[in-house]
PDB file of N, CA and C in Angstrom:
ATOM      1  N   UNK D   1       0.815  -1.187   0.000  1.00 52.00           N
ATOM      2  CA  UNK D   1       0.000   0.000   0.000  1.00 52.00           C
ATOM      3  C   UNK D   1       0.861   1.255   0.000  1.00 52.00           C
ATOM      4  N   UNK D   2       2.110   1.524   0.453  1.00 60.00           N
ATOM      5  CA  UNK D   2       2.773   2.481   0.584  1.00 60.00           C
ATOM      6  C   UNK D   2       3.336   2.943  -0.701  1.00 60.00           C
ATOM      7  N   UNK D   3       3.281   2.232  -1.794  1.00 67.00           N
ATOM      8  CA  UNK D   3       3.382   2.394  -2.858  1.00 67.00           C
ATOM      9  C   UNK D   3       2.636   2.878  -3.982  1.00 67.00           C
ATOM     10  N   UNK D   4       1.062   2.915  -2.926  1.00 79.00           N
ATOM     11  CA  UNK D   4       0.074   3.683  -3.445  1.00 79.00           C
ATOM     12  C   UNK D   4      -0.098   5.168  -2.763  1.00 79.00           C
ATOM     13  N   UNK D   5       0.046   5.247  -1.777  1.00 82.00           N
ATOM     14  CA  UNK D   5       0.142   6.177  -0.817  1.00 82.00           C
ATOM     15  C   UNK D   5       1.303   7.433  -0.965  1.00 82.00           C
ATOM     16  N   UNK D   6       2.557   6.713  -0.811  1.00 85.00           N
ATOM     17  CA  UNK D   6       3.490   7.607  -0.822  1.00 85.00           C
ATOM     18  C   UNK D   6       3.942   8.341  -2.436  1.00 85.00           C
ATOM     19  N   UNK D   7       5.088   9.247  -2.857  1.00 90.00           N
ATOM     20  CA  UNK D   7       5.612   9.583  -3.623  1.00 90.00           C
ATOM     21  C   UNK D   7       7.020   8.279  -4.068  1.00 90.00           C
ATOM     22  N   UNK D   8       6.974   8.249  -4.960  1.00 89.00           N
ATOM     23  CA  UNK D   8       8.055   7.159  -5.327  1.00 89.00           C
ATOM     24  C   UNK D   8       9.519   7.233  -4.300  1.00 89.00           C
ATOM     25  N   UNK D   9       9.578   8.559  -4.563  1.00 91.00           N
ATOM     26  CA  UNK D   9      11.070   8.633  -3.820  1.00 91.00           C
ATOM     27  C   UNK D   9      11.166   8.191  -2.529  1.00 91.00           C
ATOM     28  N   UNK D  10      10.114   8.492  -1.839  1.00 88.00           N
ATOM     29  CA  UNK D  10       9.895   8.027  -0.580  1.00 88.00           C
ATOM     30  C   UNK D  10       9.791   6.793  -0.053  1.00 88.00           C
ATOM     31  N   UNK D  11       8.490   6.190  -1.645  1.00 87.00           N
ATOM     32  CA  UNK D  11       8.705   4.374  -1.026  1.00 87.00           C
ATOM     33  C   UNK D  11       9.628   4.084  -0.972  1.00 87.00           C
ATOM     34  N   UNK D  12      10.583   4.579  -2.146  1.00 89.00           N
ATOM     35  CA  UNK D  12      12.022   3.729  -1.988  1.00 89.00           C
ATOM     36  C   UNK D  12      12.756   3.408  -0.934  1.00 89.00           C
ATOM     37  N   UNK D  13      12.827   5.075  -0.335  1.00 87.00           N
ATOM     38  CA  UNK D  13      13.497   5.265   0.511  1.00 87.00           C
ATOM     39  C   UNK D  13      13.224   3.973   2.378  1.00 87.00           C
ATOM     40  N   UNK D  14      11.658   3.821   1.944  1.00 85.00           N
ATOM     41  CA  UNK D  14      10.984   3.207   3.121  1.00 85.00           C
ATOM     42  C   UNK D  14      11.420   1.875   2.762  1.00 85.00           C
ATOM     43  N   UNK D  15      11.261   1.404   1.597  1.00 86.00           N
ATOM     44  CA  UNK D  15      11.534  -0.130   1.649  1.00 86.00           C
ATOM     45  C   UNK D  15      12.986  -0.582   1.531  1.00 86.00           C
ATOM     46  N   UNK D  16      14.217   0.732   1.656  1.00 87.00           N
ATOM     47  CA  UNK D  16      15.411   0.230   1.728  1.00 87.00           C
ATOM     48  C   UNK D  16      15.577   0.314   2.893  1.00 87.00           C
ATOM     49  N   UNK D  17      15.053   0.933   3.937  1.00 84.00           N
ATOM     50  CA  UNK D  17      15.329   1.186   5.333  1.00 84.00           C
ATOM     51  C   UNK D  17      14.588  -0.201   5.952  1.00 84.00           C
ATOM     52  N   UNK D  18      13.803  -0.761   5.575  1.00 82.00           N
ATOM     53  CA  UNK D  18      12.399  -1.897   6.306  1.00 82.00           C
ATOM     54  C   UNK D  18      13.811  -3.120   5.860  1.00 82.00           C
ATOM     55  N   UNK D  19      14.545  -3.128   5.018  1.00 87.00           N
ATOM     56  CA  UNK D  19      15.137  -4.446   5.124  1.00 87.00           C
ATOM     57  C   UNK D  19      16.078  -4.732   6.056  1.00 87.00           C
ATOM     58  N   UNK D  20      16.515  -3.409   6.801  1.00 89.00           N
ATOM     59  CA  UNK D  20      17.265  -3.664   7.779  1.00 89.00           C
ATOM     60  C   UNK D  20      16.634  -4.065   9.750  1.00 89.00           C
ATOM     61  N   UNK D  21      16.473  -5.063  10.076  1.00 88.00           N
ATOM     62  CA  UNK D  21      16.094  -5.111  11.219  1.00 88.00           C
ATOM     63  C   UNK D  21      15.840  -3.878  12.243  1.00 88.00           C
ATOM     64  N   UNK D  22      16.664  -3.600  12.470  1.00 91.00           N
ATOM     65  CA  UNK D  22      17.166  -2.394  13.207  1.00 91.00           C
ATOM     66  C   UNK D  22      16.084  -0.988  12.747  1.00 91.00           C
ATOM     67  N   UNK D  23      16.326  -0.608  11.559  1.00 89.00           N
ATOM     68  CA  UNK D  23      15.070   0.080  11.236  1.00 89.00           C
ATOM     69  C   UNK D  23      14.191   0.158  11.530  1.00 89.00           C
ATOM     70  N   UNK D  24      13.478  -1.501  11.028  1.00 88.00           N
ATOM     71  CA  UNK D  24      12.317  -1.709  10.784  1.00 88.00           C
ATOM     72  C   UNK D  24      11.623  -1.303  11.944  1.00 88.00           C
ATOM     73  N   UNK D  25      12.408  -2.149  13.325  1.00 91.00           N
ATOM     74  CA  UNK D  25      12.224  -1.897  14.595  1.00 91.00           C
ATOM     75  C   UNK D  25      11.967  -0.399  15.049  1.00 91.00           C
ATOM     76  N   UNK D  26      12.656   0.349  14.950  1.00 92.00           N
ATOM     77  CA  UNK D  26      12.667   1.768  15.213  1.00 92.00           C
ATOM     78  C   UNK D  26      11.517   1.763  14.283  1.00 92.00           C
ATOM     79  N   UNK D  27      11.165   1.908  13.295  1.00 89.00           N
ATOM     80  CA  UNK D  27       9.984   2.602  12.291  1.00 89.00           C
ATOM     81  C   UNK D  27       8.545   1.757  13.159  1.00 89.00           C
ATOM     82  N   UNK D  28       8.570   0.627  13.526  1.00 92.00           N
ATOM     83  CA  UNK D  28       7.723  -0.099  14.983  1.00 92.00           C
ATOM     84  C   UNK D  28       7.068   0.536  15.981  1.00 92.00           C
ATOM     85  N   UNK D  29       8.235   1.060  16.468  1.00 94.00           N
ATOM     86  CA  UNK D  29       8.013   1.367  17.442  1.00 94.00           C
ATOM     87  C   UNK D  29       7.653   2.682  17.612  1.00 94.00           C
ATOM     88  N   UNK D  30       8.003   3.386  16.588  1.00 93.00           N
ATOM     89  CA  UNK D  30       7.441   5.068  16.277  1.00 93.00           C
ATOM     90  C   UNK D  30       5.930   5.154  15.806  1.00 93.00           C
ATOM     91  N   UNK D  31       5.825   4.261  15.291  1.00 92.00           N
ATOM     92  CA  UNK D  31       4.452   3.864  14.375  1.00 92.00           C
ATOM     93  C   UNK D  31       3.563   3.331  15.793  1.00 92.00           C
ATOM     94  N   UNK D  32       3.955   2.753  16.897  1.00 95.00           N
ATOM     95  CA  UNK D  32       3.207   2.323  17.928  1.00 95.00           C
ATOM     96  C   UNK D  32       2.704   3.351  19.030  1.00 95.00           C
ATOM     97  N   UNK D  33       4.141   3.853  19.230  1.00 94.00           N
ATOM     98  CA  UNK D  33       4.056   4.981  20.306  1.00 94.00           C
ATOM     99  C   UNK D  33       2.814   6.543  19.461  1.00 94.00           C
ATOM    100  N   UNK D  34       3.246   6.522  18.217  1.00 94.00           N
ATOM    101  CA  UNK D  34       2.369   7.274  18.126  1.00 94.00           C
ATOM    102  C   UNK D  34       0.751   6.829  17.675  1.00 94.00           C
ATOM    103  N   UNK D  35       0.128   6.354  17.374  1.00 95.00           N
ATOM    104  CA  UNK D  35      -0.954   5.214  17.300  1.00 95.00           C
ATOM    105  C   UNK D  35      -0.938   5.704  19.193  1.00 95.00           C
ATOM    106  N   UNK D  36      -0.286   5.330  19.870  1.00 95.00           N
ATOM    107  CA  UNK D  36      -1.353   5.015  21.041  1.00 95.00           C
ATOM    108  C   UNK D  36      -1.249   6.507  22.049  1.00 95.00           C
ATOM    109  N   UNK D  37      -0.426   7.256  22.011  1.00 93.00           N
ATOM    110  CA  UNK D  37      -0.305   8.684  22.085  1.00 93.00           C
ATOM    111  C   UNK D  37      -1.533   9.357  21.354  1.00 93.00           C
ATOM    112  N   UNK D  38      -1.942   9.202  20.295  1.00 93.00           N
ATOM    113  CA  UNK D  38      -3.273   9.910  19.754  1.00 93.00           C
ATOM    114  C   UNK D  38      -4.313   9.238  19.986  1.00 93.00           C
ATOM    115  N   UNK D  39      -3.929   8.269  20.848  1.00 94.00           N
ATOM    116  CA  UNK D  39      -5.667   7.131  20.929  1.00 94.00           C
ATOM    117  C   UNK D  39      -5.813   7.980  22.879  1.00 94.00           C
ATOM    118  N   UNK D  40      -4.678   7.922  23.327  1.00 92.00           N
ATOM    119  CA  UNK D  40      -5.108   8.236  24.923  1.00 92.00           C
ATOM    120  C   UNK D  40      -4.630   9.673  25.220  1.00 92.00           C
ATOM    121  N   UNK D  41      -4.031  10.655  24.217  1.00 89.00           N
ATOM    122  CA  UNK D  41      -3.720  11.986  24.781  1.00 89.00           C
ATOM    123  C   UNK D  41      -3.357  12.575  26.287  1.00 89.00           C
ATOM    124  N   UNK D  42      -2.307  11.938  26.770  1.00 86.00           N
ATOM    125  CA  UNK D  42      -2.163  12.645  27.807  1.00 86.00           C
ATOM    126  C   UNK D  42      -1.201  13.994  28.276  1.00 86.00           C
ATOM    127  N   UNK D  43      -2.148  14.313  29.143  1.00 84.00           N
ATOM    128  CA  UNK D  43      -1.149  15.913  29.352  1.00 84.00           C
ATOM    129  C   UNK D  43       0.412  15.218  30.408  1.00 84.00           C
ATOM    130  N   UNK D  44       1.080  16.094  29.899  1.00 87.00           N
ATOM    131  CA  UNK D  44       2.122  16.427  30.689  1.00 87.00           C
ATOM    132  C   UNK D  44       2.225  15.941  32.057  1.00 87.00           C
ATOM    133  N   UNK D  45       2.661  15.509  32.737  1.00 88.00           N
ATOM    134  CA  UNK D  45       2.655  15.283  34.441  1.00 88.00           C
ATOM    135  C   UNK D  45       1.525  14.330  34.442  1.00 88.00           C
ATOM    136  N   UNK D  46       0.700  14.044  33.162  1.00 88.00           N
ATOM    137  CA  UNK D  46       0.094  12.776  33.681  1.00 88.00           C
ATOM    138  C   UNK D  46       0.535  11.626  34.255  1.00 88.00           C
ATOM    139  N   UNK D  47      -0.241  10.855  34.751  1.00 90.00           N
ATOM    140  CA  UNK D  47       0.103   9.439  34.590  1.00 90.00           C
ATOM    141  C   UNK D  47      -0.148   8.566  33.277  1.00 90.00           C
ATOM    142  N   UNK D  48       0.577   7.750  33.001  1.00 92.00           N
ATOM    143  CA  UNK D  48       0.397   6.823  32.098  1.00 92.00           C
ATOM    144  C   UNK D  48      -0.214   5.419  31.950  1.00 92.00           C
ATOM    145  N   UNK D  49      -1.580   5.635  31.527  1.00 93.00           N
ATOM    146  CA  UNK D  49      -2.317   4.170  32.207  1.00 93.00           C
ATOM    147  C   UNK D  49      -1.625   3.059  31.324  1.00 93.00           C
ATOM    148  N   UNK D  50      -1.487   2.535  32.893  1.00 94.00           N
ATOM    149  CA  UNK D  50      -1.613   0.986  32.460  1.00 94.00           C
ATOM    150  C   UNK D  50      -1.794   0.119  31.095  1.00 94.00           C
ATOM    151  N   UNK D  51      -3.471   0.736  30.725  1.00 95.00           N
ATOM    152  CA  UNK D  51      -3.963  -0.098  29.438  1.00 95.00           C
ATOM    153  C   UNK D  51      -3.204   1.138  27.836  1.00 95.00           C
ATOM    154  N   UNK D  52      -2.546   2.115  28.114  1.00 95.00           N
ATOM    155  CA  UNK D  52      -1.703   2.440  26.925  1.00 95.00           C
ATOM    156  C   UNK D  52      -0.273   1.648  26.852  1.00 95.00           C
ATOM    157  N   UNK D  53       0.140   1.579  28.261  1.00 95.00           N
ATOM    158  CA  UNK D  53       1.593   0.799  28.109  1.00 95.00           C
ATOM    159  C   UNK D  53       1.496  -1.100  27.460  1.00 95.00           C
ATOM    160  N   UNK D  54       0.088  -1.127  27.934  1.00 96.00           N
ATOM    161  CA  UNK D  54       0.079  -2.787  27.107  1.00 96.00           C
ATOM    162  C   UNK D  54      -0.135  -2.057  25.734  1.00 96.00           C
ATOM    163  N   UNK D  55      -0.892  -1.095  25.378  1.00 96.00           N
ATOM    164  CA  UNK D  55      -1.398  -1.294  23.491  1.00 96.00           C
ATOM    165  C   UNK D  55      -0.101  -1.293  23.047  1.00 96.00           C
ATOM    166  N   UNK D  56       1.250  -0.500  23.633  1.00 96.00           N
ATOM    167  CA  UNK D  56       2.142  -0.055  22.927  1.00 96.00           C
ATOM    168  C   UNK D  56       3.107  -1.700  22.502  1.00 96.00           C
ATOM    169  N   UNK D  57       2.992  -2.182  23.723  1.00 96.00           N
ATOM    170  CA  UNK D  57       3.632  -3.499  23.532  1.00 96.00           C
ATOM    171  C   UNK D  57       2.658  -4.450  22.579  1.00 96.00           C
ATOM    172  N   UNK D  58       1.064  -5.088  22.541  1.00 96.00           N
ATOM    173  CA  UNK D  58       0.910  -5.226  21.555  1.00 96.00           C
ATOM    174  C   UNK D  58       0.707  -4.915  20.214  1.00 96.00           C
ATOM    175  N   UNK D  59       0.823  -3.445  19.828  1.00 96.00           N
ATOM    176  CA  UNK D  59       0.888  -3.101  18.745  1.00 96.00           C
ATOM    177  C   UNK D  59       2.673  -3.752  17.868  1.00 96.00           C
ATOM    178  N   UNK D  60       3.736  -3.527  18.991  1.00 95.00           N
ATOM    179  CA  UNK D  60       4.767  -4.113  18.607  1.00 95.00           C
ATOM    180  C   UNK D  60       4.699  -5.404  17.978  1.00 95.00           C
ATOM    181  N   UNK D  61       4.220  -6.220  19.051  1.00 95.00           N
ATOM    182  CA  UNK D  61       4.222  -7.596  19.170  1.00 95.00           C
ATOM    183  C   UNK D  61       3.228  -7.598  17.689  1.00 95.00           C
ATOM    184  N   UNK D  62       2.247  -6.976  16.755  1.00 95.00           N
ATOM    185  CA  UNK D  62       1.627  -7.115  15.978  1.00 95.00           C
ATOM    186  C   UNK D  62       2.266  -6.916  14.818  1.00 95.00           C
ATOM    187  N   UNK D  63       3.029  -5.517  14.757  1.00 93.00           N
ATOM    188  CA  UNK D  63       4.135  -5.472  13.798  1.00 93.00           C
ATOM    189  C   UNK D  63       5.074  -6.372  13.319  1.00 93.00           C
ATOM    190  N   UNK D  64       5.625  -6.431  14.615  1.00 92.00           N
ATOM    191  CA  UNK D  64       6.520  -7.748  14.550  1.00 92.00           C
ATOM    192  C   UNK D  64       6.722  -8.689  13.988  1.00 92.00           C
ATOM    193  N   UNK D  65       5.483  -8.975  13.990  1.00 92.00           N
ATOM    194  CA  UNK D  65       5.406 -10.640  13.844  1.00 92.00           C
ATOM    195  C   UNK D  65       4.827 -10.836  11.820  1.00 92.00           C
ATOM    196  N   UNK D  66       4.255  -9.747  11.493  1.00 86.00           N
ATOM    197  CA  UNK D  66       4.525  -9.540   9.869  1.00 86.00           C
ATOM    198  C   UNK D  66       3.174  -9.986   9.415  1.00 86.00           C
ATOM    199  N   UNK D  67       2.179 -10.812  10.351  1.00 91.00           N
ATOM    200  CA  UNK D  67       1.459 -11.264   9.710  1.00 91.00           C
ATOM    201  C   UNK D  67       0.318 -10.338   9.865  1.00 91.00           C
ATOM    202  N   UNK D  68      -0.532 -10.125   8.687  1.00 92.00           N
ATOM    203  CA  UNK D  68      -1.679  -9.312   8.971  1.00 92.00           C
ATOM    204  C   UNK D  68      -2.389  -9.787   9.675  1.00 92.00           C
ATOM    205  N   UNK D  69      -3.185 -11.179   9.954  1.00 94.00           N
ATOM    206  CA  UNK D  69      -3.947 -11.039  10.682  1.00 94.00           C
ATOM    207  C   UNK D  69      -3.670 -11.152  12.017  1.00 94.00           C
ATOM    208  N   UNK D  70      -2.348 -11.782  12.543  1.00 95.00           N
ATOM    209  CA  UNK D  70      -2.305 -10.984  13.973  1.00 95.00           C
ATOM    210  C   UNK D  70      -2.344  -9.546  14.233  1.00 95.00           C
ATOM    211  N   UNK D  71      -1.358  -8.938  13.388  1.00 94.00           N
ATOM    212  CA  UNK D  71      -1.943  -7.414  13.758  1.00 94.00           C
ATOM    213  C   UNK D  71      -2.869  -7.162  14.191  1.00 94.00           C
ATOM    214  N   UNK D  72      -3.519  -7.911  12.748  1.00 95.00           N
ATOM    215  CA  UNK D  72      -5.815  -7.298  12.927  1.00 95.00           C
ATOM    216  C   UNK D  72      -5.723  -7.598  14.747  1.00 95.00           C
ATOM    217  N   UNK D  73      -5.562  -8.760  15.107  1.00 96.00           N
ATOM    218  CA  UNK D  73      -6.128  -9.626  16.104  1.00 96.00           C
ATOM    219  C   UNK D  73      -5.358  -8.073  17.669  1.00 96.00           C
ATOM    220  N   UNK D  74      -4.020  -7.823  17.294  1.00 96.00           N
ATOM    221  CA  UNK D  74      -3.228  -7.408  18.712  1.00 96.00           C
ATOM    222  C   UNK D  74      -4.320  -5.734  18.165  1.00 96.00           C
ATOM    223  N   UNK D  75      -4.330  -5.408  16.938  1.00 96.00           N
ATOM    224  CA  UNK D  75      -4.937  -4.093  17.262  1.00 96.00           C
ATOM    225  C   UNK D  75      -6.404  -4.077  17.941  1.00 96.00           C
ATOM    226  N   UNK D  76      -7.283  -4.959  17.432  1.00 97.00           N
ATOM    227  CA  UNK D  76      -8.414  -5.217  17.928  1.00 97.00           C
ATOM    228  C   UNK D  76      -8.815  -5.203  19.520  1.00 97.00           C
ATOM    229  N   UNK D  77      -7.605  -5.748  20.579  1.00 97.00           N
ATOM    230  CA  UNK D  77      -7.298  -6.035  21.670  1.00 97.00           C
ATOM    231  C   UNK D  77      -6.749  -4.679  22.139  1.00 97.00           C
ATOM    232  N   UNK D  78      -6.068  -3.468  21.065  1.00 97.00           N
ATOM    233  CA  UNK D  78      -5.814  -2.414  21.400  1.00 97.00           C
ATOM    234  C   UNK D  78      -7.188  -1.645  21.386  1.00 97.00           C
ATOM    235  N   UNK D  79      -7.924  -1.841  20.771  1.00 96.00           N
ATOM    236  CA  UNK D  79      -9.135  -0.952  20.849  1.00 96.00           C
ATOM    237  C   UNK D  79      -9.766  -1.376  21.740  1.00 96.00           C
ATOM    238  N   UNK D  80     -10.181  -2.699  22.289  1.00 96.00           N
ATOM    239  CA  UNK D  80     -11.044  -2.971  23.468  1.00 96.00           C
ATOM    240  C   UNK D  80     -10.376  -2.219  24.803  1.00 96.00           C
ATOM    241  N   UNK D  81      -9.082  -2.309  24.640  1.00 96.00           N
ATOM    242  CA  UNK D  81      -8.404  -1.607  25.978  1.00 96.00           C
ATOM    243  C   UNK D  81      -8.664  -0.420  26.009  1.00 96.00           C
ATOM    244  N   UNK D  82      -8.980   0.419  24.572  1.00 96.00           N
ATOM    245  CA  UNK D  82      -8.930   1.500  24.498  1.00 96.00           C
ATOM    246  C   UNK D  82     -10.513   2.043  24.943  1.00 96.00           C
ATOM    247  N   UNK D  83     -11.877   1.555  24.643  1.00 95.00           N
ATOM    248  CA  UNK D  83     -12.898   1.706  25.022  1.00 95.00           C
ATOM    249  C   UNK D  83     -12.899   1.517  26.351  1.00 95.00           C
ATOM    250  N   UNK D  84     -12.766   0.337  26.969  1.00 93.00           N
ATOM    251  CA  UNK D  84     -12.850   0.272  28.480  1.00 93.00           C
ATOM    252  C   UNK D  84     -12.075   1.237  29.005  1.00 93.00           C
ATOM    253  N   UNK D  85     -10.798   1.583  28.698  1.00 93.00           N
ATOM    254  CA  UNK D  85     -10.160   3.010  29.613  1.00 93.00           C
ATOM    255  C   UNK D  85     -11.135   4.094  29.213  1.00 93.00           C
ATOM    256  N   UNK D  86     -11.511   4.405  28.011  1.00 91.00           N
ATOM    257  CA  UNK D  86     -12.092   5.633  27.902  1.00 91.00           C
ATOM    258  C   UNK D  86     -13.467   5.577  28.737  1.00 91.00           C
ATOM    259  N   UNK D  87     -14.039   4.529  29.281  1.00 90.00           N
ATOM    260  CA  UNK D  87     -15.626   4.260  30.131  1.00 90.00           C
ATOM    261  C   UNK D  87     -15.327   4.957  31.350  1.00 90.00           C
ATOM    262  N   UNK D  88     -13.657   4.657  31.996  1.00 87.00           N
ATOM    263  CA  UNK D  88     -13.807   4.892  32.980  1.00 87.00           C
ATOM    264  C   UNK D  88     -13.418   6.780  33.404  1.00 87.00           C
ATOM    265  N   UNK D  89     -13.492   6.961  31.833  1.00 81.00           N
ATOM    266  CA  UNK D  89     -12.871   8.736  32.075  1.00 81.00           C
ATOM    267  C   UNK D  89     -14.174   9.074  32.068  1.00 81.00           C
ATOM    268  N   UNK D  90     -15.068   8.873  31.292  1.00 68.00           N
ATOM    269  CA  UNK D  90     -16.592   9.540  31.148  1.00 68.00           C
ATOM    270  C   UNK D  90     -16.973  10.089  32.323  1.00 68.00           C
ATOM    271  N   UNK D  91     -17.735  11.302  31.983  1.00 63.00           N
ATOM    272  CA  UNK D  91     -18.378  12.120  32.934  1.00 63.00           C
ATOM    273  C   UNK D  91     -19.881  12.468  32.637  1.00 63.00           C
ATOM    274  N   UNK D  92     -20.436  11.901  33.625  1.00 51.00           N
ATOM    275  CA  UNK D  92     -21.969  11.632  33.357  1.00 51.00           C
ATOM    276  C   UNK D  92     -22.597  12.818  33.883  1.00 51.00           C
TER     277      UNK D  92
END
């Protein structure tokens, strides 16, 4: 898809960097942290719940592993975490 998405120069640039482990990892883990930074927004001096520090690890663990449908499966498990934390912020 990034090949539909991006400008040529750029895929290139992405799929010479993805063959190196090390990259790929870093491009992972940037791609995770932010994914779950815009799903739970927290201010400054917050605390950091609990259920963002697991999405961040299974979103990894989803990347990781290359196959789409675990992804589907670890993101899916990121969104249930993500509804139940957001139940308990609601203000009725």
């Amino acid at each position: 898809m990034n090949d539909k998405l991006l400008p040529p120069k750029l895929h290139d640039f992405l799929e010479e960097k993805m063959r190196c482990p090390t990259h790929r990892k870093i491009f992972h883990v940037g791609l995770a942290l932010a994914k779950v930074s815009l799903m739970y927004q927290q201010l400054p001096g917050e605390a950091i719940p609990d259920e963002a520090k697991a999405s961040v690890l299974l979103l990894l663990e989803g990347l990781e592993s290359g196959d789409a449908a675990e992804y589907a499966a670890c993101d899916a498990h990121v969104t249930t975490l993500y509804r139940d934390w957001l139940t308990t912020r609601e203000v009725h």
